[in-house]
Structure formats: C-alpha cells, structure tokens
Amino acid sequence: MKPAACEYVAARDLDHALQVLAQAGGDAKILAGGQSLMPMLNFRLLNPAILLDINRIAGLDRIIVKRDMVTIGPLVRHRTTATHPVIAKYFPILTKAMTHVAHHTIRNRGTFVGSLCHADPAAELPMMALLLNAEIEISSATGKRLVSARDFFLGPLVTVLEPQEMVTSVDLPFTSSSTGWGFEEFARRHGDYALAAVAVTLSRRRNQARHVRIAVMGVGETPLRMTAAEEVMDRNNLDALADVVEAIRRAVKPATDLHASAEYRRHLVGVLAGRAIAAAWGSAQ
Amino acid sequence: MTVVSVTVNRTVYRRDVEDRLLLSDFLRNDLSLTGTHVGCEHGVCGACTVIVDGYSVRSCLLLAVQTDGAVVETVEGLGTTEALNPLQKAFQDHHALQCGFCTPGFLMACTDMLRRLPLTTDAEIREALSGNLCRCTGYEHIVNAVRDAVRKRGPL
Ligand SMILES: Cc1cc2nc3c(=O)[nH]c(=O)nc-3n(C[C@H](O)[C@H](O)[C@H](O)COP(=O)(O)OP(=O)(O)OC[C@H]3O[C@@H](n4cnc5c(N)ncnc54)[C@H](O)[C@@H]3O)c2cc1C
Ligand code: FES
Ligand code: FES
C-alpha cells in the first residue's frame, strides 16, 4: 500500500500555506502529524493533488497561556499536550484523556488540532474539545472565523472545514479551580480507539451540582454533549445518578460494528457515565 | 522528484526521490537498509519504527521528502552482530524474539523510551510497548528484556 502520486509542498509560513490552499482549487490536503492522513493515503482512500506539509512552519507548536484561556497551536504534538504543566494544572481531565490517545510513538507525531480536523467519532480529543467548550480559529487566504466545538463536528470524519481553510488555533477557556472531573474509557487494548468514553466536569455548591458538563464518544457519529442529562444532574446530587444515566442511554445513538453491538455500547456508556459522574462529584470542592 | 539530504546512522545520503515515497521504502529500497521492517503500512504494527530527530516515529507514516535535513537512527545503528548494544543483549538474554520480524521496531521504540521514560513499573513498560505488535513471543519475554535494560540503564 503506497500513496498515489501527488505534489509535496512544504509551507514556509502561514501565509504561504493559505495561498497554496486558495490556489489548489480544493485539491490540497494539509499534512500535520500524518498519523491519520498517511494511513488514508497509503490505503488510497484519499488522493489529493497537493500535500501541504505544515511541519516546517515555525511557531505553530506552542501552547500559549492567556488570562482566561490557553491557546493550542496547530503543531502541538500529543506528547506535548500529555506532559504540559499548564494543561496538567488547569485541565487535569485533558492530561488524563491524553493517556488514552494512541501509543508513545504515535504521540510523538500526532497533533491536537489534527485530531479535531480528522474528527474520528471514537477519538478522545474531539470529545474533550466539546466538553471544554473549545473555540476553533479557522483561517483562509480571505479571512478568519471562529467556530465553537459544538458546531465544528458534522459527522464521522466530517467537519465544517472548507478545503481552502486551515485551523490556526484552538482556545480552551479556563474553568474554576474547584471544578471536579471524571474521565472513563473502555477500549479493547490500551491506546486503541475506544468502544466508548465519557468525560464529566461539574462544580459543587451546598451539596448540589452546578455547571454540569457531560460529553460522550463512540456512541454516535460525532462526539456528543448530553444536554438533557446535564440538566437532570444540575442542582441535584448523586441521588439523581440513576436518572442521569438513564437520560444518557436515551440520548446516545450507538451503531453496531465488528467491535461491539449497539446495545452493548448503550449499556457501556451508562456504566462509564455513572463512574465518571461519581468521580467528578467526589473531586469537586 | 525532489532532492533530499538525510543523515542515517551518521552517514549523509543525498538522493532524488519521488514526493510520495515513504520513509520506510526509502530506507529499504533506496539505501538498502533492510533492517527496518514493513508490516501493515498504516501505523498499527510498529515494525517500521525508526528514530527521527530524537523521537521514535512510524517510517510508514512519514514521507522521505519530509526528512530532508533530518537525523535518522535505524536498527543498523545500534550494535553489530559481534557487539550487540545493551538493549539488543537484553533481548537476546531474555529470548525476547522468535521470528524476529517485529524486533527492529521494538528495539527502536524501546531505544526512544529508555532515553525518555522512567519505566519504573511493569504497568508502565507494558503501556509503553502497547504500540508494537509481536505475533510470536506473547510479550512476556519482551517485558522481561526491557525491565532488565531499565535496571542496567538506572534511573533517569
Ligand atoms: C496506531 C494508531 C493508533 C491511534 N490511536 C488513537 C486513539 O486511541 N485515539 C485518538 O484520538 N487518535 C488515535 N490515533 C490518531 C492520532 O491521534 C492522530 O494523530 C490524529 O487523529 C490526527 O492528528 P495528526 O496531526 O496526525 O493529523 P494528520 O494525519 O496530519 O491529519 C488528519 C486530518 O486533519 C487535517 N488537518 C490536520 N491539521 C489541520 C489543520 N491545522 N487545519 C485543517 N486541517 C488539518 C488533515 O488534512 C487530515 O485530513 C491513532 C493513530 C494510529 C496510527
Ligand atoms: S509498517 Fe509501519 S506501523 Fe506497521
Ligand atoms: S518475534 Fe515474531 S513477531 Fe515478534
């Protein structure tokens, strides 16, 4: 399995990259870590005329801390996100999620932004972007737009990105330091794509849950926010857990594939949610 | 075609390559360095693992043109048959290979991990090895070999 013939262009800077995308008439693909794109080229599922390598553009590999958010650049590798002290301090749930993303060698190349753009329905980072209310900056030769994670994912491997557009950064707004969190995933082998995962954050005031966020993946065509279940949990405590789990099982749309049946996934996501919510409750201050 | 200049195991190679050529095929076919094995060609098996600019990578998921100016380490750069390096010796001592197809990938992934990860517990070693497939050994001996290599390396 080898890629079909294509023209390789190494972008010198962001402007160059956006120019190439604009002039390619929709037939260019951005090459970031290549850990999802290269398999698709090798399988010849894709055959772009131009492969636009952004790896030589300086300065895209940074996690920048601002007053109320961190900004993740398009070349921040999984290994950096997984070990970054600022991420560990402000988003411990993301540090935890990173331990489930692929394997050591894949994490050396794969990028946070590439994972969002690839939009695999069983990937951790699209779910985390949804949970953390990420804002995605999309640039093209003609301008910029900001899209929230809720509106970014359209279907399996499909996002709102147009062919001439590039994601130039992702903002993760801070949550309060008293926020509790829980992350649960089940995969057939550590580091493989998950059968299902659940991520939860909430805060606690006078024995009541507030600001409840619940995101799931592996049980729909995109990662999903469980808004109905979030409402059931809001201003409630763990006595409501069974109802919250029920609301999640009602809202998800799992499919049957060779790894698991839809019924199994629906059951599994409820079990994982119960554990994640209990952990979030326990760790909230 | 594009000219690339790559340092592989301390030797500089200049070659004209097709843009779509994979690094794995470049190493094996253009440079005749056939120690790097090719299994799945989609990133899953790890047999093609090499080190590029200090980090282990899948050479089947990288284009040769991307390595222009890079420093590449392959299994040929470890020890020789007469003088195995400590990691290779540990693999030999612990019978960490049978057919040997997966071994170059394991050795290069482990070379990177030994430089970078504490690997103090078996759980950590197993997690680190999870990206490479072996169809013969059942992994137990590979874990033993890595544990031994960590002991000889000492703490980071
Ligand atoms: C063996 C294996 C196991 C894996 N396991 C997991 C796992 O358990 N969980 C998980 O989440 N992932 C897993 N992955 C995928 C990995 O996380 C990828 O790194 C990630 O999905 C894509 O990131 P990338 O930088 O490699 O993107 P690339 O492969 O370079 O690109 C992916 C797609 O995004 C587009 N793209 C990239 N950057 C941009 C940008 N800035 N703007 C617009 N479009 C862009 C590309 O054109 C392409 O369509 C695995 C991969 C392998 C090979
Ligand atoms: S051949 Fe590269 S990972 Fe299998
Ligand atoms: S020794 Fe045969 S595949 Fe590992």
Short mmCIF file of C-alpha atoms and ligand atoms in Angstrom, two decimals:
data_model
loop_
_atom_site.label_atom_id
_atom_site.label_comp_id
_atom_site.label_asym_id
_atom_site.label_seq_id
_atom_site.Cartn_x
_atom_site.Cartn_y
_atom_site.Cartn_z
CA MET A 1 0.00 0.00 0.00
CA LYS A 2 1.59 3.22 -1.17
CA PRO A 3 0.25 6.72 -1.69
CA ALA A 4 -0.70 7.68 -5.24
CA ALA A 5 1.41 10.31 -6.98
CA CYS A 6 0.99 13.79 -5.55
CA GLU A 7 2.90 17.02 -5.33
CA TYR A 8 4.52 17.74 -1.97
CA VAL A 9 4.72 21.35 -0.83
CA ALA A 10 6.40 22.34 2.43
CA ALA A 11 4.79 25.59 3.56
CA ARG A 12 7.34 28.27 4.61
CA ASP A 13 4.89 30.22 6.74
CA LEU A 14 1.18 30.57 7.41
CA ASP A 15 0.57 32.97 4.51
CA HIS A 16 2.28 30.59 2.11
CA ALA A 17 0.15 27.70 3.40
CA LEU A 18 -3.10 29.66 2.98
CA GLN A 19 -2.04 30.79 -0.52
CA VAL A 20 -1.37 27.21 -1.60
CA LEU A 21 -4.76 26.13 -0.21
CA ALA A 22 -6.50 29.00 -2.00
CA GLN A 23 -4.88 28.20 -5.34
CA ALA A 24 -5.32 24.42 -5.19
CA GLY A 25 -8.99 24.55 -6.15
CA GLY A 26 -9.98 22.29 -3.26
CA ASP A 27 -7.49 19.58 -4.15
CA ALA A 28 -4.89 20.07 -1.41
CA LYS A 29 -4.64 18.26 1.93
CA ILE A 30 -2.87 19.60 5.00
CA LEU A 31 -0.27 17.24 6.42
CA ALA A 32 0.24 17.75 10.16
CA GLY A 33 1.33 14.71 12.22
CA GLY A 34 0.26 12.41 9.42
CA GLN A 35 -0.90 9.76 11.88
CA SER A 36 -4.40 9.69 10.37
CA LEU A 37 -3.79 11.22 6.94
CA MET A 38 -0.87 8.97 5.89
CA PRO A 39 -2.81 5.72 6.52
CA MET A 40 -5.62 7.12 4.35
CA LEU A 41 -3.13 8.00 1.59
CA ASN A 42 -1.49 4.58 1.87
CA PHE A 43 -4.91 2.92 1.54
CA ARG A 44 -5.67 5.34 -1.33
CA LEU A 45 -8.86 6.43 0.38
CA LEU A 46 -7.64 9.92 -0.49
CA ASN A 47 -5.68 11.11 -3.49
CA PRO A 48 -5.07 14.86 -3.24
CA ALA A 49 -3.14 16.66 -5.99
CA ILE A 50 -1.15 18.59 -3.37
CA LEU A 51 0.07 17.51 0.02
CA LEU A 52 0.70 20.64 2.04
CA ASP A 53 3.18 19.95 4.83
CA ILE A 54 2.86 22.49 7.67
CA ASN A 55 5.57 20.88 9.84
CA ARG A 56 8.27 23.38 8.80
CA ILE A 57 6.29 26.46 9.78
CA ALA A 58 7.95 27.96 12.86
CA GLY A 59 5.98 28.88 15.96
CA LEU A 60 2.92 26.67 15.46
CA ASP A 61 3.99 24.18 18.13
CA ARG A 62 3.16 26.30 21.18
CA ILE A 63 0.66 26.15 24.00
CA ILE A 64 0.14 29.80 24.94
CA VAL A 65 -1.31 30.75 28.33
CA LYS A 66 -3.56 33.80 28.33
CA ARG A 67 -5.58 35.46 31.10
CA ASP A 68 -8.67 33.27 30.79
CA MET A 69 -7.68 30.52 28.36
CA VAL A 70 -4.91 28.51 26.79
CA THR A 71 -4.36 28.55 23.05
CA ILE A 72 -3.16 25.42 21.30
CA GLY A 73 -1.25 25.81 18.03
CA PRO A 74 -1.67 23.51 15.02
CA LEU A 75 1.63 21.70 15.58
CA VAL A 76 1.26 20.90 19.28
CA ARG A 77 2.03 17.17 19.37
CA HIS A 78 0.20 14.73 21.61
CA ARG A 79 3.42 14.20 23.59
CA THR A 80 3.46 17.93 24.46
CA THR A 81 -0.20 18.14 25.45
CA ALA A 82 0.19 14.99 27.55
CA THR A 83 3.08 16.34 29.61
CA HIS A 84 2.48 20.11 29.63
CA PRO A 85 2.44 21.52 33.20
CA VAL A 86 -0.12 24.21 32.37
CA ILE A 87 -2.50 21.64 30.93
CA ALA A 88 -1.97 19.43 33.99
CA LYS A 89 -2.73 22.38 36.28
CA TYR A 90 -5.80 23.84 34.57
CA PHE A 91 -7.14 20.86 32.63
CA PRO A 92 -6.21 17.71 34.60
CA ILE A 93 -9.03 15.90 32.80
CA LEU A 94 -7.26 16.58 29.49
CA THR A 95 -3.98 15.23 30.86
CA LYS A 96 -5.91 12.12 31.88
CA ALA A 97 -7.59 11.84 28.46
CA MET A 98 -4.19 12.08 26.74
CA THR A 99 -3.06 8.85 28.41
CA HIS A 100 -5.69 7.09 26.29
CA VAL A 101 -4.68 8.67 22.96
CA ALA A 102 -2.75 6.17 20.87
CA HIS A 103 0.77 5.00 21.76
CA HIS A 104 4.12 6.56 22.61
CA THR A 105 5.43 6.57 19.01
CA ILE A 106 2.15 7.86 17.54
CA ARG A 107 2.03 10.59 20.20
CA ASN A 108 5.47 11.78 19.05
CA ARG A 109 3.91 12.96 15.75
CA GLY A 110 0.15 13.28 16.11
CA THR A 111 -1.28 16.73 16.88
CA PHE A 112 -4.20 18.02 18.96
CA VAL A 113 -5.54 20.10 16.07
CA GLY A 114 -5.06 17.28 13.52
CA SER A 115 -7.17 15.05 15.72
CA LEU A 116 -10.02 17.58 15.77
CA CYS A 117 -9.80 18.05 11.98
CA HIS A 118 -9.76 14.30 11.40
CA ALA A 119 -12.93 14.03 13.56
CA ASP A 120 -12.92 10.31 14.25
CA PRO A 121 -16.11 9.57 16.25
CA ALA A 122 -14.09 7.29 18.58
CA ALA A 123 -11.26 9.77 19.26
CA GLU A 124 -10.73 11.39 22.65
CA LEU A 125 -9.77 14.92 21.66
CA PRO A 126 -12.89 15.91 19.70
CA MET A 127 -14.89 14.86 22.79
CA MET A 128 -12.57 16.88 25.03
CA ALA A 129 -12.92 19.94 22.77
CA LEU A 130 -16.69 19.60 23.12
CA LEU A 131 -16.51 19.17 26.89
CA LEU A 132 -14.15 22.12 27.38
CA ASN A 133 -16.20 24.50 25.16
CA ALA A 134 -13.25 24.93 22.78
CA GLU A 135 -13.28 27.75 20.25
CA ILE A 136 -11.68 26.83 16.95
CA GLU A 137 -10.00 29.52 14.84
CA ILE A 138 -10.27 28.78 11.13
CA SER A 139 -8.24 30.79 8.61
CA SER A 140 -8.17 31.09 4.85
CA ALA A 141 -6.50 33.48 2.40
CA THR A 142 -9.59 35.69 2.64
CA GLY A 143 -10.06 35.89 6.40
CA LYS A 144 -10.78 34.20 9.71
CA ARG A 145 -13.77 32.74 11.51
CA LEU A 146 -14.28 31.35 14.98
CA VAL A 147 -16.36 28.18 15.36
CA SER A 148 -17.26 26.61 18.69
CA ALA A 149 -16.64 22.89 19.12
CA ARG A 150 -20.41 22.35 19.34
CA ASP A 151 -20.77 23.47 15.71
CA PHE A 152 -17.49 22.07 14.35
CA PHE A 153 -18.21 18.33 14.05
CA LEU A 154 -20.78 17.29 11.42
CA GLY A 155 -20.33 13.53 11.08
CA PRO A 156 -17.75 10.72 11.02
CA LEU A 157 -14.58 12.36 9.62
CA VAL A 158 -16.63 15.40 8.57
CA THR A 159 -16.28 18.92 9.97
CA VAL A 160 -17.33 22.42 8.90
CA LEU A 161 -13.85 22.98 7.38
CA GLU A 162 -13.82 24.04 3.73
CA PRO A 163 -10.97 22.66 1.57
CA GLN A 164 -9.21 26.03 1.39
CA GLU A 165 -9.36 26.52 5.18
CA MET A 166 -6.91 25.68 7.92
CA VAL A 167 -7.38 25.55 11.67
CA THR A 168 -4.84 28.03 13.04
CA SER A 169 -5.50 27.63 16.79
CA VAL A 170 -7.83 26.19 19.39
CA ASP A 171 -8.77 28.12 22.54
CA LEU A 172 -9.65 26.27 25.73
CA PRO A 173 -11.32 28.63 28.26
CA PHE A 174 -10.36 28.03 31.89
CA THR A 175 -12.84 26.59 34.33
CA SER A 176 -12.80 27.32 38.06
CA SER A 177 -10.08 25.54 40.03
CA SER A 178 -12.75 23.97 42.28
CA THR A 179 -14.20 22.07 39.30
CA GLY A 180 -14.39 18.31 39.77
CA TRP A 181 -13.85 15.94 36.90
CA GLY A 182 -14.18 12.32 35.84
CA PHE A 183 -12.94 10.53 32.74
CA GLU A 184 -13.80 6.92 31.91
CA GLU A 185 -12.96 4.98 28.77
CA PHE A 186 -13.23 1.41 27.63
CA ALA A 187 -11.02 0.19 24.78
CA ARG A 188 -10.16 -3.35 23.75
CA ARG A 189 -6.46 -2.61 24.21
CA HIS A 190 -4.85 0.38 25.90
CA GLY A 191 -4.15 3.11 23.34
CA ASP A 192 -6.56 1.77 20.75
CA TYR A 193 -9.60 3.71 19.66
CA ALA A 194 -12.26 3.36 22.36
CA LEU A 195 -15.55 1.48 22.27
CA ALA A 196 -16.91 4.35 24.35
CA ALA A 197 -15.74 7.10 26.69
CA VAL A 198 -17.34 9.68 28.96
CA ALA A 199 -15.89 12.95 30.28
CA VAL A 200 -17.57 14.99 33.01
CA THR A 201 -16.87 18.27 34.82
CA LEU A 202 -19.02 19.88 37.48
CA SER A 203 -18.76 22.15 40.48
CA ARG A 204 -20.50 21.68 43.82
CA ARG A 205 -22.35 24.24 45.89
CA ARG A 206 -24.14 23.23 49.14
CA ASN A 207 -24.36 19.58 48.13
CA GLN A 208 -25.72 20.48 44.69
CA ALA A 209 -24.04 20.01 41.35
CA ARG A 210 -23.62 23.10 39.17
CA HIS A 211 -22.13 23.81 35.74
CA VAL A 212 -22.53 20.16 34.81
CA ARG A 213 -20.93 19.18 31.53
CA ILE A 214 -21.11 15.63 30.18
CA ALA A 215 -19.54 14.61 26.85
CA VAL A 216 -19.51 11.12 25.32
CA MET A 217 -17.90 9.47 22.31
CA GLY A 218 -18.04 6.15 20.48
CA VAL A 219 -21.83 6.20 20.71
CA GLY A 220 -22.77 8.47 17.79
CA GLU A 221 -21.50 9.83 14.50
CA THR A 222 -19.73 12.65 16.35
CA PRO A 223 -18.84 13.18 19.99
CA LEU A 224 -21.95 14.41 21.81
CA ARG A 225 -22.82 16.70 24.72
CA MET A 226 -25.51 15.12 26.88
CA THR A 227 -27.53 18.31 27.47
CA ALA A 228 -30.65 16.57 28.82
CA ALA A 229 -28.58 14.57 31.31
CA GLU A 230 -26.65 17.72 32.29
CA GLU A 231 -29.97 19.35 33.19
CA VAL A 232 -31.10 16.34 35.25
CA MET A 233 -27.88 16.49 37.25
CA ASP A 234 -27.88 20.29 37.66
CA ARG A 235 -28.83 21.39 41.24
CA ASN A 236 -29.01 17.73 42.20
CA ASN A 237 -26.68 15.31 43.95
CA LEU A 238 -25.66 11.69 43.46
CA ASP A 239 -29.20 10.59 44.35
CA ALA A 240 -30.05 11.59 40.78
CA LEU A 241 -27.35 9.36 39.28
CA ALA A 242 -29.68 6.63 38.02
CA ASP A 243 -31.85 9.24 36.26
CA VAL A 244 -28.81 10.91 34.72
CA VAL A 245 -27.52 7.58 33.40
CA GLU A 246 -30.97 6.83 32.03
CA ALA A 247 -31.04 10.20 30.23
CA ILE A 248 -27.65 9.43 28.68
CA ARG A 249 -28.71 5.98 27.48
CA ARG A 250 -31.79 7.58 25.90
CA ALA A 251 -29.80 10.31 24.12
CA VAL A 252 -26.96 8.33 22.54
CA LYS A 253 -27.12 6.82 19.07
CA PRO A 254 -24.64 3.93 19.06
CA ALA A 255 -24.08 1.74 16.00
CA THR A 256 -23.24 -1.94 15.71
CA ASP A 257 -19.85 -2.73 14.22
CA LEU A 258 -17.41 -5.62 14.38
CA HIS A 259 -16.14 -4.48 17.80
CA ALA A 260 -19.45 -4.23 19.68
CA SER A 261 -23.22 -4.19 19.25
CA ALA A 262 -25.28 -1.04 19.66
CA GLU A 263 -26.99 -2.46 22.80
CA TYR A 264 -23.63 -3.24 24.37
CA ARG A 265 -22.35 0.26 23.68
CA ARG A 266 -25.54 1.82 25.11
CA HIS A 267 -25.13 -0.22 28.28
CA LEU A 268 -21.39 0.50 28.47
CA VAL A 269 -21.73 4.26 28.10
CA GLY A 270 -24.16 4.30 31.05
CA VAL A 271 -21.77 2.33 33.26
CA LEU A 272 -18.87 4.62 32.32
CA ALA A 273 -21.02 7.73 32.88
CA GLY A 274 -22.02 6.54 36.36
CA ARG A 275 -18.37 6.16 37.32
CA ALA A 276 -17.27 9.44 35.71
CA ILE A 277 -20.03 11.46 37.37
CA ALA A 278 -19.30 9.93 40.78
CA ALA A 279 -15.59 10.73 40.34
CA ALA A 280 -16.38 14.32 39.29
CA TRP A 281 -18.67 14.73 42.31
CA GLY A 282 -16.01 13.33 44.62
CA SER A 283 -13.23 15.59 43.32
CA ALA A 284 -15.25 18.84 43.23
CA GLN A 285 -14.60 21.20 46.14
CA MET B 1 11.32 14.34 -7.93
CA THR B 2 12.93 16.19 -5.04
CA VAL B 3 16.49 16.02 -3.74
CA VAL B 4 16.74 15.07 -0.09
CA SER B 5 19.77 15.03 2.13
CA VAL B 6 19.34 12.80 5.19
CA THR B 7 21.75 11.62 7.84
CA VAL B 8 21.10 7.96 8.62
CA ASN B 9 23.21 6.37 11.36
CA ARG B 10 25.85 9.12 10.97
CA THR B 11 26.14 8.76 7.18
CA VAL B 12 24.82 11.55 4.96
CA TYR B 13 22.83 10.38 1.94
CA ARG B 14 21.71 12.61 -0.95
CA ARG B 15 19.07 11.09 -3.18
CA ASP B 16 16.49 12.11 -5.74
CA VAL B 17 13.13 10.82 -4.52
CA GLU B 18 9.54 10.82 -5.69
CA ASP B 19 7.37 13.02 -3.46
CA ARG B 20 5.10 10.12 -2.50
CA LEU B 21 7.93 7.78 -1.42
CA LEU B 22 7.50 6.55 2.17
CA LEU B 23 10.48 6.80 4.52
CA SER B 24 10.23 3.04 5.12
CA ASP B 25 10.64 2.32 1.39
CA PHE B 26 13.37 4.93 1.06
CA LEU B 27 15.40 3.25 3.81
CA ARG B 28 14.85 -0.26 2.49
CA ASN B 29 14.94 0.20 -1.28
CA ASP B 30 16.98 3.34 -1.92
CA LEU B 31 19.51 2.97 0.92
CA SER B 32 19.40 -0.86 1.16
CA LEU B 33 18.92 -0.59 4.92
CA THR B 34 16.53 -3.52 5.17
CA GLY B 35 16.71 -3.81 8.95
CA THR B 36 13.64 -1.57 9.13
CA HIS B 37 10.72 -3.92 8.55
CA VAL B 38 7.37 -3.20 6.95
CA GLY B 39 4.24 -4.92 8.22
CA CYS B 40 0.93 -3.12 7.98
CA GLU B 41 1.84 0.21 6.34
CA HIS B 42 -0.84 2.04 8.27
CA GLY B 43 0.75 2.73 11.62
CA VAL B 44 -0.65 -0.17 13.61
CA CYS B 45 2.08 -2.81 13.91
CA GLY B 46 5.17 -0.73 14.72
CA ALA B 47 7.59 -2.94 12.75
CA CYS B 48 8.80 0.10 10.78
CA THR B 49 9.62 2.24 13.83
CA VAL B 50 12.77 4.39 13.49
CA ILE B 51 14.02 7.46 15.30
CA VAL B 52 13.89 10.84 13.53
CA ASP B 53 15.50 13.87 15.21
CA GLY B 54 15.43 12.08 18.54
CA TYR B 55 11.83 10.84 18.53
CA SER B 56 10.55 7.40 17.55
CA VAL B 57 8.19 7.52 14.58
CA ARG B 58 6.45 5.16 12.17
CA SER B 59 8.52 5.30 8.99
CA CYS B 60 5.47 4.10 7.00
CA LEU B 61 3.62 7.29 8.03
CA LEU B 62 6.35 9.72 7.01
CA LEU B 63 7.45 10.72 3.52
CA ALA B 64 11.12 10.60 2.63
CA VAL B 65 10.90 14.25 1.49
CA GLN B 66 9.80 15.24 5.00
CA THR B 67 13.14 14.05 6.38
CA ASP B 68 15.26 16.43 4.32
CA GLY B 69 17.90 17.69 6.75
CA ALA B 70 16.86 15.24 9.47
CA VAL B 71 18.92 12.82 11.55
CA VAL B 72 17.57 9.28 11.35
CA GLU B 73 18.51 6.31 13.52
CA THR B 74 17.65 2.78 12.41
CA VAL B 75 18.31 -0.66 13.86
CA GLU B 76 21.55 -0.85 11.82
CA GLY B 77 22.86 1.99 14.00
CA LEU B 78 22.55 0.01 17.23
CA GLY B 79 25.13 -2.71 17.95
CA THR B 80 26.68 -5.16 15.50
CA THR B 81 26.24 -8.95 15.43
CA GLU B 82 29.60 -9.26 17.18
CA ALA B 83 28.96 -6.46 19.66
CA LEU B 84 25.27 -6.13 20.50
CA ASN B 85 24.27 -2.96 22.33
CA PRO B 86 22.85 -3.36 25.88
CA LEU B 87 19.23 -3.35 24.72
CA GLN B 88 19.89 -5.93 22.00
CA LYS B 89 21.82 -8.01 24.55
CA ALA B 90 18.85 -7.86 26.92
CA PHE B 91 16.55 -9.05 24.11
CA GLN B 92 18.93 -11.94 23.42
CA ASP B 93 19.36 -12.86 27.10
CA HIS B 94 15.61 -12.93 27.72
CA HIS B 95 14.55 -14.63 24.47
CA ALA B 96 12.56 -11.55 23.56
CA LEU B 97 12.32 -12.63 19.92
CA GLN B 98 11.41 -15.69 17.93
CA CYS B 99 10.97 -14.98 14.21
CA GLY B 100 12.45 -11.51 14.70
CA PHE B 101 10.11 -9.72 12.31
CA CYS B 102 8.88 -7.27 14.95
CA THR B 103 12.26 -6.88 16.65
CA PRO B 104 13.75 -3.86 14.83
CA GLY B 105 10.58 -1.90 15.58
CA PHE B 106 10.60 -2.92 19.24
CA LEU B 107 14.29 -2.07 19.56
CA MET B 108 13.88 1.41 18.09
CA ALA B 109 10.71 2.19 20.08
CA CYS B 110 12.45 0.95 23.24
CA THR B 111 15.60 2.97 22.47
CA ASP B 112 13.46 6.12 22.47
CA MET B 113 11.52 5.08 25.59
CA LEU B 114 14.66 4.20 27.54
CA ARG B 115 16.00 7.68 26.85
CA ARG B 116 12.81 9.39 27.85
CA LEU B 117 10.51 7.41 30.15
CA PRO B 118 11.20 6.30 33.76
CA LEU B 119 9.68 2.83 33.07
CA THR B 120 9.81 2.03 36.78
CA THR B 121 6.80 -0.30 36.88
CA ASP B 122 5.75 -3.25 34.73
CA ALA B 123 2.47 -1.46 34.01
CA GLU B 124 4.42 1.46 32.59
CA ILE B 125 6.61 -0.85 30.50
CA ARG B 126 3.56 -2.68 29.12
CA GLU B 127 1.82 0.58 28.30
CA ALA B 128 4.93 1.84 26.53
CA LEU B 129 5.17 -1.36 24.49
CA SER B 130 1.49 -1.32 23.55
CA GLY B 131 2.18 0.37 20.22
CA ASN B 132 4.16 -2.56 18.83
CA LEU B 133 2.75 -5.93 17.80
CA CYS B 134 4.54 -9.27 18.18
CA ARG B 135 2.88 -12.41 16.86
CA CYS B 136 5.36 -14.88 18.40
CA THR B 137 6.58 -14.19 21.89
CA GLY B 138 3.41 -13.38 23.82
CA TYR B 139 5.26 -10.23 25.01
CA GLU B 140 6.26 -11.69 28.40
CA HIS B 141 9.92 -12.05 27.39
CA ILE B 142 9.97 -8.61 25.81
CA VAL B 143 8.74 -7.09 29.08
CA ASN B 144 11.48 -9.02 30.91
CA ALA B 145 14.13 -7.72 28.48
CA VAL B 146 13.01 -4.12 28.84
CA ARG B 147 12.86 -4.40 32.64
CA ASP B 148 16.45 -5.67 32.56
CA ALA B 149 17.53 -2.86 30.21
CA VAL B 150 15.91 -0.31 32.55
CA ARG B 151 17.78 -1.81 35.52
CA LYS B 152 21.10 -1.54 33.65
CA ARG B 153 20.29 1.98 32.48
CA GLY B 154 19.48 3.15 36.01
CA PRO B 155 17.02 5.91 36.92
CA LEU B 156 16.72 8.86 34.53
C1 LIG C 1 -1.94 3.08 15.51
C2 LIG C 1 -2.71 4.34 15.77
C3 LIG C 1 -3.50 4.43 16.91
C4 LIG C 1 -4.22 5.60 17.17
N1 LIG C 1 -5.00 5.64 18.29
C5 LIG C 1 -5.68 6.76 18.57
C6 LIG C 1 -6.50 6.84 19.73
O1 LIG C 1 -6.59 5.90 20.52
N2 LIG C 1 -7.20 7.98 19.93
C7 LIG C 1 -7.11 9.05 19.08
O2 LIG C 1 -7.75 10.06 19.32
N3 LIG C 1 -6.34 9.01 17.98
C8 LIG C 1 -5.63 7.89 17.71
N4 LIG C 1 -4.85 7.86 16.57
C9 LIG C 1 -4.84 9.04 15.67
C10 LIG C 1 -3.88 10.12 16.13
O3 LIG C 1 -4.33 10.72 17.32
C11 LIG C 1 -3.68 11.20 15.06
O4 LIG C 1 -2.52 11.86 15.42
C12 LIG C 1 -4.78 12.23 14.93
O5 LIG C 1 -6.03 11.65 14.70
C13 LIG C 1 -4.52 13.15 13.74
O6 LIG C 1 -3.55 14.08 14.03
P1 LIG C 1 -2.34 14.31 13.01
O7 LIG C 1 -1.61 15.52 13.46
O8 LIG C 1 -1.59 13.07 12.86
O9 LIG C 1 -3.16 14.72 11.70
P2 LIG C 1 -2.91 14.33 10.17
O10 LIG C 1 -2.95 12.86 10.00
O11 LIG C 1 -1.76 15.05 9.62
O12 LIG C 1 -4.24 14.98 9.56
C14 LIG C 1 -5.53 14.46 9.83
C15 LIG C 1 -6.58 15.25 9.05
O13 LIG C 1 -6.69 16.58 9.55
C16 LIG C 1 -6.36 17.53 8.56
N5 LIG C 1 -5.61 18.60 9.23
C17 LIG C 1 -4.52 18.45 10.04
N6 LIG C 1 -4.17 19.64 10.56
C18 LIG C 1 -5.04 20.55 10.07
C19 LIG C 1 -5.20 21.98 10.25
N7 LIG C 1 -4.38 22.70 11.04
N8 LIG C 1 -6.22 22.58 9.59
C20 LIG C 1 -7.06 21.88 8.80
N9 LIG C 1 -6.97 20.55 8.58
C21 LIG C 1 -5.96 19.90 9.21
C22 LIG C 1 -5.56 16.77 7.51
O14 LIG C 1 -5.65 17.37 6.24
C23 LIG C 1 -6.23 15.42 7.57
O15 LIG C 1 -7.42 15.43 6.84
C24 LIG C 1 -4.12 6.71 16.28
C25 LIG C 1 -3.31 6.63 15.16
C26 LIG C 1 -2.61 5.46 14.88
C27 LIG C 1 -1.76 5.40 13.65
S1 FES C 2 4.52 -0.96 8.86
FE1 FES C 2 4.56 0.94 9.84
S2 FES C 2 3.39 0.56 11.58
FE2 FES C 2 3.14 -1.31 10.51
S1 FES C 3 9.24 -12.37 17.20
FE1 FES C 3 7.94 -12.92 15.59
S2 FES C 3 6.59 -11.24 15.51
FE2 FES C 3 7.73 -10.81 17.26
#
